[in-house]
Structure formats: structure tokens, C-alpha cells
Coordinates of C-alpha atoms and ligand atoms in Angstrom, one line a residue:
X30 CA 113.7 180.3 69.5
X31 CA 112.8 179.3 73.0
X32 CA 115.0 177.8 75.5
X33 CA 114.3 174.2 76.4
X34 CA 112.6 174.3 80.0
X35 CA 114.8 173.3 82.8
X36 CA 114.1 169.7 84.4
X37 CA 114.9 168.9 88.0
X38 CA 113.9 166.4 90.3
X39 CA 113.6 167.0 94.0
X40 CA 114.4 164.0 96.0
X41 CA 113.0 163.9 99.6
X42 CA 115.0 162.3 102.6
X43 CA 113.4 164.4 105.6
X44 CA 114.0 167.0 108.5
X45 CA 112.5 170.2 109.4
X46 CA 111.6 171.3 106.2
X47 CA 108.8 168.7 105.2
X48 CA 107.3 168.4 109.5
X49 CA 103.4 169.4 109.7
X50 CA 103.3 170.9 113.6
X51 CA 100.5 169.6 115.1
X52 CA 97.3 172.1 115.9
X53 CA 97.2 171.6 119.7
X54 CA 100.8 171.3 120.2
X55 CA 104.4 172.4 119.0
X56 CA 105.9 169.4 118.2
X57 CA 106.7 168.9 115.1
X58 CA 105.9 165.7 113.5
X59 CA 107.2 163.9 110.4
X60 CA 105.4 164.1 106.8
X61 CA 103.4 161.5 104.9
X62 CA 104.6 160.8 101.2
X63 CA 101.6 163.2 99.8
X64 CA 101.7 165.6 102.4
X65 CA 105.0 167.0 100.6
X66 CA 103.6 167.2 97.2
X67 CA 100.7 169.7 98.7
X68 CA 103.3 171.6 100.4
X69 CA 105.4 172.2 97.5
X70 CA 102.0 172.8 95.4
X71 CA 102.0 176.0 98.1
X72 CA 105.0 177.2 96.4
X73 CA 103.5 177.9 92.5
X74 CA 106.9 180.0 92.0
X75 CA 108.9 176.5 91.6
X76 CA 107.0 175.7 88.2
X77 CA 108.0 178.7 86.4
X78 CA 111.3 177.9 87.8
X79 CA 112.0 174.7 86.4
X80 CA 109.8 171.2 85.4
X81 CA 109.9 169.5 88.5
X82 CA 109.1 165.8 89.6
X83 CA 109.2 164.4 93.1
X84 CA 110.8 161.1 94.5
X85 CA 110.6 160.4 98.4
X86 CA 113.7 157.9 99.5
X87 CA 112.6 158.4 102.7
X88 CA 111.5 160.4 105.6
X89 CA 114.0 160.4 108.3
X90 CA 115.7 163.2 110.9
X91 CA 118.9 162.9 109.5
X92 CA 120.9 162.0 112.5
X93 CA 119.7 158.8 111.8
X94 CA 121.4 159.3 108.0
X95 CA 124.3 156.8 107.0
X96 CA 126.3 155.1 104.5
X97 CA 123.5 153.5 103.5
X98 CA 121.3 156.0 102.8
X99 CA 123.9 158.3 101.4
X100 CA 124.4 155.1 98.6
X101 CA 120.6 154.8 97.7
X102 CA 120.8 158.7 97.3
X103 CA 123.7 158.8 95.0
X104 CA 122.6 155.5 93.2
X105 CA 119.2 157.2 92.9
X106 CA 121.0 160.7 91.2
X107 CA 122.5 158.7 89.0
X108 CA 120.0 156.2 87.7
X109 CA 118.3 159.2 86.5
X110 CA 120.9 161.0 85.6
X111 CA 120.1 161.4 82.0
X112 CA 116.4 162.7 82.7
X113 CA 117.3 166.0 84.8
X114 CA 119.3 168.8 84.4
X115 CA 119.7 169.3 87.7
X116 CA 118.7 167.6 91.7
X117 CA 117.5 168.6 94.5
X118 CA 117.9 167.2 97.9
X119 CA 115.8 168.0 100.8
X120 CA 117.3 166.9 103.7
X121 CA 117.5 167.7 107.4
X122 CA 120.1 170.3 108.5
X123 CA 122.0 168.4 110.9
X124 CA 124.4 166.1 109.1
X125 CA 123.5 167.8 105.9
X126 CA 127.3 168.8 105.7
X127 CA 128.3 164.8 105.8
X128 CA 125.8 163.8 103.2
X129 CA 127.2 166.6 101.0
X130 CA 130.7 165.3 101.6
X131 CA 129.2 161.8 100.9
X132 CA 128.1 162.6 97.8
X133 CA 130.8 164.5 96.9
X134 CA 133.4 161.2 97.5
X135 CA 130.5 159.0 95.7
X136 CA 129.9 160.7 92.5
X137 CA 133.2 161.9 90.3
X138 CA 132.6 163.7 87.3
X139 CA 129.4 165.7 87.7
X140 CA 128.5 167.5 84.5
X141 CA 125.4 168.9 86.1
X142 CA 124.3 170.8 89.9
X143 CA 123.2 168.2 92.7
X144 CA 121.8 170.7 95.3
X145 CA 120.9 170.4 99.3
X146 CA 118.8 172.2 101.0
X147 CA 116.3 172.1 103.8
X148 CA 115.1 174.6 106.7
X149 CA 115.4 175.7 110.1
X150 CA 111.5 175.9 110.3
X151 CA 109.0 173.5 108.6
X152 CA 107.5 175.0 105.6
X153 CA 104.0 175.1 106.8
X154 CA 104.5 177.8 109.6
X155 CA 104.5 181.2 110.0
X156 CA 108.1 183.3 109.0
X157 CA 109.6 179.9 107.8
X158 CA 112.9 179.3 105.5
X159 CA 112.1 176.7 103.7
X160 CA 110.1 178.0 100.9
X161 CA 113.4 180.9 100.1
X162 CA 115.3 178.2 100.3
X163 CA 113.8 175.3 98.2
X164 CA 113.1 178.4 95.5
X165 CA 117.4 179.2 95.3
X166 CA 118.0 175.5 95.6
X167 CA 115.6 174.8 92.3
X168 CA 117.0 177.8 90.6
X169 CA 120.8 177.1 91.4
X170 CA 120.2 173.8 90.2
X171 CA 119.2 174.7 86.4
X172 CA 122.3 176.2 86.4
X173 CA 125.4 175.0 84.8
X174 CA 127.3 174.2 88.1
X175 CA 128.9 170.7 87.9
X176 CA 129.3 170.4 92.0
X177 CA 127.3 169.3 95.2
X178 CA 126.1 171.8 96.9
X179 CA 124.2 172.8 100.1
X180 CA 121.9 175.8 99.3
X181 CA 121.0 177.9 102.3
X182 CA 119.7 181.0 103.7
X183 CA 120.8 182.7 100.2
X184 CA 124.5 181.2 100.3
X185 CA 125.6 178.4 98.3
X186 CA 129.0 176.2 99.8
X187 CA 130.8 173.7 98.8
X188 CA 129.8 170.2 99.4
X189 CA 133.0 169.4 101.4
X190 CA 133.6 172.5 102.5
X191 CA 130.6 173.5 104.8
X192 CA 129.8 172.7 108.5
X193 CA 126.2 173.5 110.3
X194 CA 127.6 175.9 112.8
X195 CA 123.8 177.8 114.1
X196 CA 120.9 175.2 115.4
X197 CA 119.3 178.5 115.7
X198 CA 120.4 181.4 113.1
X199 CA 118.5 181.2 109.7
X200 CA 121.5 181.4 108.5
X201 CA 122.9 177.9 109.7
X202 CA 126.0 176.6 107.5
X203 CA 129.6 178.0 107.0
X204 CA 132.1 177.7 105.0
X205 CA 135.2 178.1 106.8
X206 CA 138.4 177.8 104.9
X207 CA 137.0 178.4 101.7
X208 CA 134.5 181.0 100.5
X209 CA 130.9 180.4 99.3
X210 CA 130.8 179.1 96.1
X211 CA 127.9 181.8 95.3
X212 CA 125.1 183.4 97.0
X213 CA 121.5 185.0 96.1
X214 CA 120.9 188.8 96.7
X215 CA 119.4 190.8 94.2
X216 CA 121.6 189.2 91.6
X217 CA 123.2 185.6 91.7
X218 CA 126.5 185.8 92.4
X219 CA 128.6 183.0 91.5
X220 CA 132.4 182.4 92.3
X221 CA 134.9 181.8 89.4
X222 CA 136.6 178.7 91.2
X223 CA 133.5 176.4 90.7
X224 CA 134.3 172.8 89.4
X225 CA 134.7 171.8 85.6
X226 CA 133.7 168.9 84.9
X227 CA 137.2 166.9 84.1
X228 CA 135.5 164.7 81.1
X229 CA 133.1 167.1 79.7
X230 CA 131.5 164.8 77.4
X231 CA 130.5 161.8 79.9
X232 CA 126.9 161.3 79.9
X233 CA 126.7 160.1 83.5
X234 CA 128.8 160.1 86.7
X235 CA 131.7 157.8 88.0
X236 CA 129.9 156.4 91.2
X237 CA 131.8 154.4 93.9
X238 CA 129.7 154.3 96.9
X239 CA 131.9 152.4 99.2
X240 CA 132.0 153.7 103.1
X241 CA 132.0 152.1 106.5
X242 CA 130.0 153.6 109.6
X243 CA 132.9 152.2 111.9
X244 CA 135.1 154.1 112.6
X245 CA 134.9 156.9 116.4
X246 CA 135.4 160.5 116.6
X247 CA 137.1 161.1 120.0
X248 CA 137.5 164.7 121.8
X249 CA 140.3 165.6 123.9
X250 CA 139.9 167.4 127.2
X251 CA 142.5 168.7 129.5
X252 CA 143.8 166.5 132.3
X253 CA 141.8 163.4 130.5
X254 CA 143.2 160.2 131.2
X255 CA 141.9 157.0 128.9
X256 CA 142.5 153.8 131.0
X257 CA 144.2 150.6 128.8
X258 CA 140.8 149.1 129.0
X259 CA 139.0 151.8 126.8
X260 CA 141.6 151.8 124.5
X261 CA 141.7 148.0 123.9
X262 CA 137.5 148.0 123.4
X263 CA 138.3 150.9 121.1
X264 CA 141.2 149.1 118.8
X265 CA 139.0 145.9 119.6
X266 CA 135.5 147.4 117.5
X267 CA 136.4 150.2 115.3
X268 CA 138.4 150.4 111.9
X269 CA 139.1 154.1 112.2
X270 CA 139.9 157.0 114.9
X271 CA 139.8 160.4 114.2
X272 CA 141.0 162.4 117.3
X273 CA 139.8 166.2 117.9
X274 CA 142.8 168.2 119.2
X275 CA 143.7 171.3 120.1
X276 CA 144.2 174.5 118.0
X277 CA 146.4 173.3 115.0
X278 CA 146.1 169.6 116.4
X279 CA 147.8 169.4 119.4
X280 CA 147.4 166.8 122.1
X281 CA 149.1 166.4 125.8
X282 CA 152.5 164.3 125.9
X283 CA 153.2 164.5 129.0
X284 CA 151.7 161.8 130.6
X285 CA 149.8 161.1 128.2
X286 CA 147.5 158.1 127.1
X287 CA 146.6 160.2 123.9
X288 CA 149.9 158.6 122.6
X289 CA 148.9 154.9 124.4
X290 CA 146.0 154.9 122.2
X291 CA 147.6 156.0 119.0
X292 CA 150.4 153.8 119.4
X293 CA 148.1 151.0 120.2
X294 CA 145.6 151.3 117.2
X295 CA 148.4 151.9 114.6
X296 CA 150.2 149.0 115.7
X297 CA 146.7 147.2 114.7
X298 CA 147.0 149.0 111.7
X299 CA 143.7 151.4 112.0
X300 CA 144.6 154.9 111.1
X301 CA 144.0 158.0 112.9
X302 CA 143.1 161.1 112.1
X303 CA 143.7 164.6 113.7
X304 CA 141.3 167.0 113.4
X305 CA 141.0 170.2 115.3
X306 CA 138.9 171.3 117.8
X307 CA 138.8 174.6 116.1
X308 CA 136.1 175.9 113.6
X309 CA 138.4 177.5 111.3
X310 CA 141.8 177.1 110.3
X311 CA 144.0 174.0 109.8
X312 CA 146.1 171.4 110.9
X313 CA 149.6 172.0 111.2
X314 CA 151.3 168.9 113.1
X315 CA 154.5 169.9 112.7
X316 CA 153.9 173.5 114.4
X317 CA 154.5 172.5 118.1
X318 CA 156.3 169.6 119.2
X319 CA 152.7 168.4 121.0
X320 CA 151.8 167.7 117.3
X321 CA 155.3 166.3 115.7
X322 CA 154.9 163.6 118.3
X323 CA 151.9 162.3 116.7
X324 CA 153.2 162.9 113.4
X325 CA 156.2 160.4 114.5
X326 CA 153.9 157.6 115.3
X327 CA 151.9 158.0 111.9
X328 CA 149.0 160.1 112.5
X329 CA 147.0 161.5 109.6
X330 CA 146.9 165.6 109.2
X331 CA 143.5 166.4 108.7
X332 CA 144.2 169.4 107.2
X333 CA 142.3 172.5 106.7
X334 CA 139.0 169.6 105.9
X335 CA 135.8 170.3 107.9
X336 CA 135.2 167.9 110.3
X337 CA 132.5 166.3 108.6
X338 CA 134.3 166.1 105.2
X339 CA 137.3 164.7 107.0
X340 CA 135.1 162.0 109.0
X341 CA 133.6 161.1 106.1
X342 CA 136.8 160.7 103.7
X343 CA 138.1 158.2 106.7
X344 CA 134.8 156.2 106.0
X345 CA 134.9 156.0 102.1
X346 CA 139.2 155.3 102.6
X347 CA 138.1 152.1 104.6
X348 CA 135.5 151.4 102.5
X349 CA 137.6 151.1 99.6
X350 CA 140.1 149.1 101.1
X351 CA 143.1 152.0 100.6
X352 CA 146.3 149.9 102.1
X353 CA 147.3 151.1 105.5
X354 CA 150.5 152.1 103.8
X355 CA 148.6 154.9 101.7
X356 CA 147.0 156.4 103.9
X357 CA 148.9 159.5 104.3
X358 CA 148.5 160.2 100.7
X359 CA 145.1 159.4 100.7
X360 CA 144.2 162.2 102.7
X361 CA 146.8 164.5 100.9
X362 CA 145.2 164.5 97.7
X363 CA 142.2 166.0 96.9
X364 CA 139.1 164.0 95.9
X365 CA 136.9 166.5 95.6
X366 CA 138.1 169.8 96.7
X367 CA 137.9 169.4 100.3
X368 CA 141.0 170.6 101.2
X369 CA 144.1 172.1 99.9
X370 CA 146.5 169.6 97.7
X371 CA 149.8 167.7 99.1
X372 CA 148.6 169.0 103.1
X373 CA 149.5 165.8 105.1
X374 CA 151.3 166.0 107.9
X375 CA 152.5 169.4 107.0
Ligands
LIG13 N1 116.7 167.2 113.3 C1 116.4 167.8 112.0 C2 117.2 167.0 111.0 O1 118.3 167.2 110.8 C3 116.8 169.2 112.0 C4 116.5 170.0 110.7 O2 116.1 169.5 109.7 O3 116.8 171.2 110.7 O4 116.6 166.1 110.4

């Protein structure tokens, strides 16, 4: 007997990987709706792959990606759930990590692969990644991997796990504190520690798309000073901080209006985050005593999340109206793998 033919559906958003470059020029200019569907008629490999059909959400660089788009994604998913065995999203590179994330928080559940991808180079020139890449991401998502993931340069990572690290390698996401969840070379590997889904018989996914864009990422530099006025605008228009410290989170005490701030925005009950400054590894507050003091005044660990998963988790937290009080727990537990369990504050 024959196996049933695979169905996915590829959902546009934008980025590199849909751009025609103009003929006199290099600048690379957005797509029209059916200038896609010719492109991906260039790669004939995808049909034998799968059955595939096509929705454009939109066609946008994805820095100017947010909550809002991130819901009509997942609310799209999910409305056709039932109809696919597996998604595709292609989607610029640069905040492809926090739409991953995103999706991750929003959809609880998955029985089935929801799959990003996109390219450093547009698929219509010469010694481009997109067409290796949309091929794995099509092919990974006929699979049976219940997870979002972000499909690229032959390695597949977690959804909340991976971070675009190269604006120039081909190879331009990394998993940091975890390993690839698989990757293509002759063979497709796949790791054992992928997801299972926790209800196996649900037909469709548990969405809750709540998130707020509000909240500010702040960077700490040595010798900075941040004068009362900056921190009142700040307590005055955001609902959450997330501060990039030092190594395992550290920030400067002495003197310091790192601790003014904090102070001043938990006292108006908007948490902070730490996050670190560093790529890989995680945050230990209570290591040195430049962390413990922030752990005192009821700072959030961040973990060993990747910045954009952590960022993100803030946003849906808010969004879903978590009490102030529960914050720390919040972040402890694991929502969808994106960091180890029970971290906070450790
Ligand atoms: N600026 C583009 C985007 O993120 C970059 C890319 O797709 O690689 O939409």
C-alpha cells in the first residue's frame, strides 16, 4: 500500500529569502504576492517532497515583526491545523529567533512540526541559501516532530533555544545552551530529546496569544551613569525591563544607578529581568555579590534563556496578566523548553 502524501503549507511573512534584486542595481527589493509562487515553481524538488499550498500573511523585513503579527501567524497555524501535516514559515532572519519563541509560548500542545526558515541571500541569485534551505524546512516538516523549529543552513534548533548570531555566515543561528535538535548531512539526524506531544490525541493546539510590545531591553556599560530623569520616563512608559549584565549577570554597586532603577521600577511593581551580556552560558545571580544585590531587591534570573526567548517570555508574562507576586516562578518553570527547570534566581 502507498503512503498517504505529506501536506504542508508554506506561510509567507517576508525577508531575504522572497527579495527580487533589481537588474541595474543591488538593492534588494521586496516581492509581490505572485512573484513567490514563480520562485518556488523554480524549485520542482519541493513537490515530490510534500503537497504544498501557499498563504502570504504578509511581506515585511522582520524587524518590523511583533505581537501582532506573531498572533495572526499562530491563529493562522492553527485555523488550519487540521488540513496539514506540517508548516512552513518563511520569514526574515533577523528576529526569526523571537518569532520562534513566540510561537513556541502561543501554541501548547503541538502534535505536528511548525518549521522556520528563510535565507541569507534572496532565492533568485546566484550561490543563494534559500532554495537548501526551504527544501530541509519542507522535508523536516513531514516529519513527526511535534516542536517549532527554525531550519537553517542544514541545522535544525529549538524554537526557544536559538539566537541569529552571523549577519554574514550561511550558517546564521546557534543554539547555545542546548544542542541542535537535528541536522541534514547525508542522512537526517535527529536528537532523542525532541518534544512529545503531552496529550497525544488533541486534534488541534492550545493557543493563548497574549503579549505586550512594552516592555525595554537596556545594556550596561562600564562607568554608565542613568540620571533620575531617565529612570522616571522609563518606570513612567514601560511594563517590563530586562537588563543585560555582565558575565553571569552582574551589574556595578558601587555607585551605582543600576540599583536606583531597579529599586524604582519594582517599587512600581514592573519586573526586571537579568539577562547576560554573554552569548553562551547562564545566569547565576547568586555567584558574586554584584549579582545577590539584585537578587535582594527582586530581580528575575534569566537563566540559561537566549535573549530573545527570555524577552519574549517577559512579553507573553504581561500579557497574560501573571501577578507581580509570581513572577519569579514564572520564569522558573519551563513553558516550552527554553531553559532548564526551577533556575530562578539560582
Ligand atoms: N532584514 C531581513 C529580515 O530579517 C534579513 C533577512 O531576511 O535575512 O527581514
Amino acid at each position: 500500500m502507498q503512503n498517504k502524501r505529506k501536506k504542508v503549507l508554506l506561510l509567507h511573512t517576508g525577508g531575504t529569502f522572497g527579495m527580487r534584486v533589481e537588474s541595474d542595481s543591488q538593492e534588494v527589493k521586496p516581492t509581490t504576492a505572485g512573484y513567490l509562487g514563480e520562485l518556488l515553481a523554480h524549485v520542482p524538488e519541493l513537490t515530490s517532497i510534500a503537497e504544498l499550498d501557499l498563504q502570504i500573511l504578509c511581506n515585511l523585513d522582520s524587524s518590523d515583526m511583533r505581537s501582532e503579527q506573531w498572533r495572526v501567524l499562530a491563529e493562522s497555524i492553527c485555523g488550519r491545523w487540521n488540513e496539514f501535516d506540517g508548516f512552513v514559515i518563511i520569514h526574515g532572519t533577523d528576529t526569526m529567533a523571537y518569532t520562534s519563541s513566540a510561537l513556541s509560548f502561543f501554541m501548547s500542545n503541538l502534535t505536528k512540526p511548525v518549521v522556520l526558515t528563510g535565507s541569507q541571500r534572496p532565492l533568485s541569485v546566484l550561490r543563494s541559501d534559500a532554495r537548501a534551505n526551504i527544501i530541509d524546512a519542507v522535508e523536516l516538516a513531514t516529519l513527526d516532530i511535534p516542536e517549532v523549529c527554525i531550519c537553517f543552513d542544514s541545522e535544525v534548533h529549538r524554537g526557544t533555544r536559538v539566537t541569529k548570531f552571523s549577519s554574514e555566515h550561511m550558517q546564521a543561528f546557534r543554539s547555545y545552551n542546548s544542542p541542535e535538535i537535528g541536522n541534514f548531512g547525508v542522512h537526517f539526524h535527529l536528537s532523542r530529546d525532541i518534544a512529545k506531544p503531552l496529550v497525544a490525541n488533541r486534534v488541534a493546539p492550545i493557543l493563548d496569544c497574549r503579549a505586550v510590545d512594552n516592555i525595554i531591553a537596556l545594556d550596561c556599560i562600564p562607568g554608565q551613569t542613568i540620571s533620575n530623569e531617565v529612570i522616571e520616563s522609563i518606570v513612567s512608559s514601560v511594563r517590563g525591563v530586562v537588563i543585560r549584565g555582565f558575565g553571569s549577570g552582574n551589574l556595578p554597586i558601587n555607585k551605582s544607578s543600576w540599583i536606583a532603577l531597579c529599586q524604582r521600577a519594582l517599587e512600581c511593581r514592573i519586573p526586571v529581568v537579568m539577562a547576560t551580556q554573554c552569548g553562551a552560558g547562564m545566569v547565576s545571580l547568586n555567584a558574586y555579590e554584584n549579582g545577590r544585590v539584585f537578587v535582594d531587591l527582586g530581580v528575575i534570573s534569566g537563566s540559561d534563556m537566549s535573549f530573545e526567548s527570555l524577552t519574549v517570555k517577559l512579553m507573553v508574562m504581561l500579557g497574560r496578566g501573571v501577578a507581580f507576586e509570581q513572577r519569579h516562578q514564572f520564569f522558573a518553570e519551563p513553558m516550552s523548553m527554553e531553559c532548564v527547570s526551577g533556575s530562578s534566581n539560582e
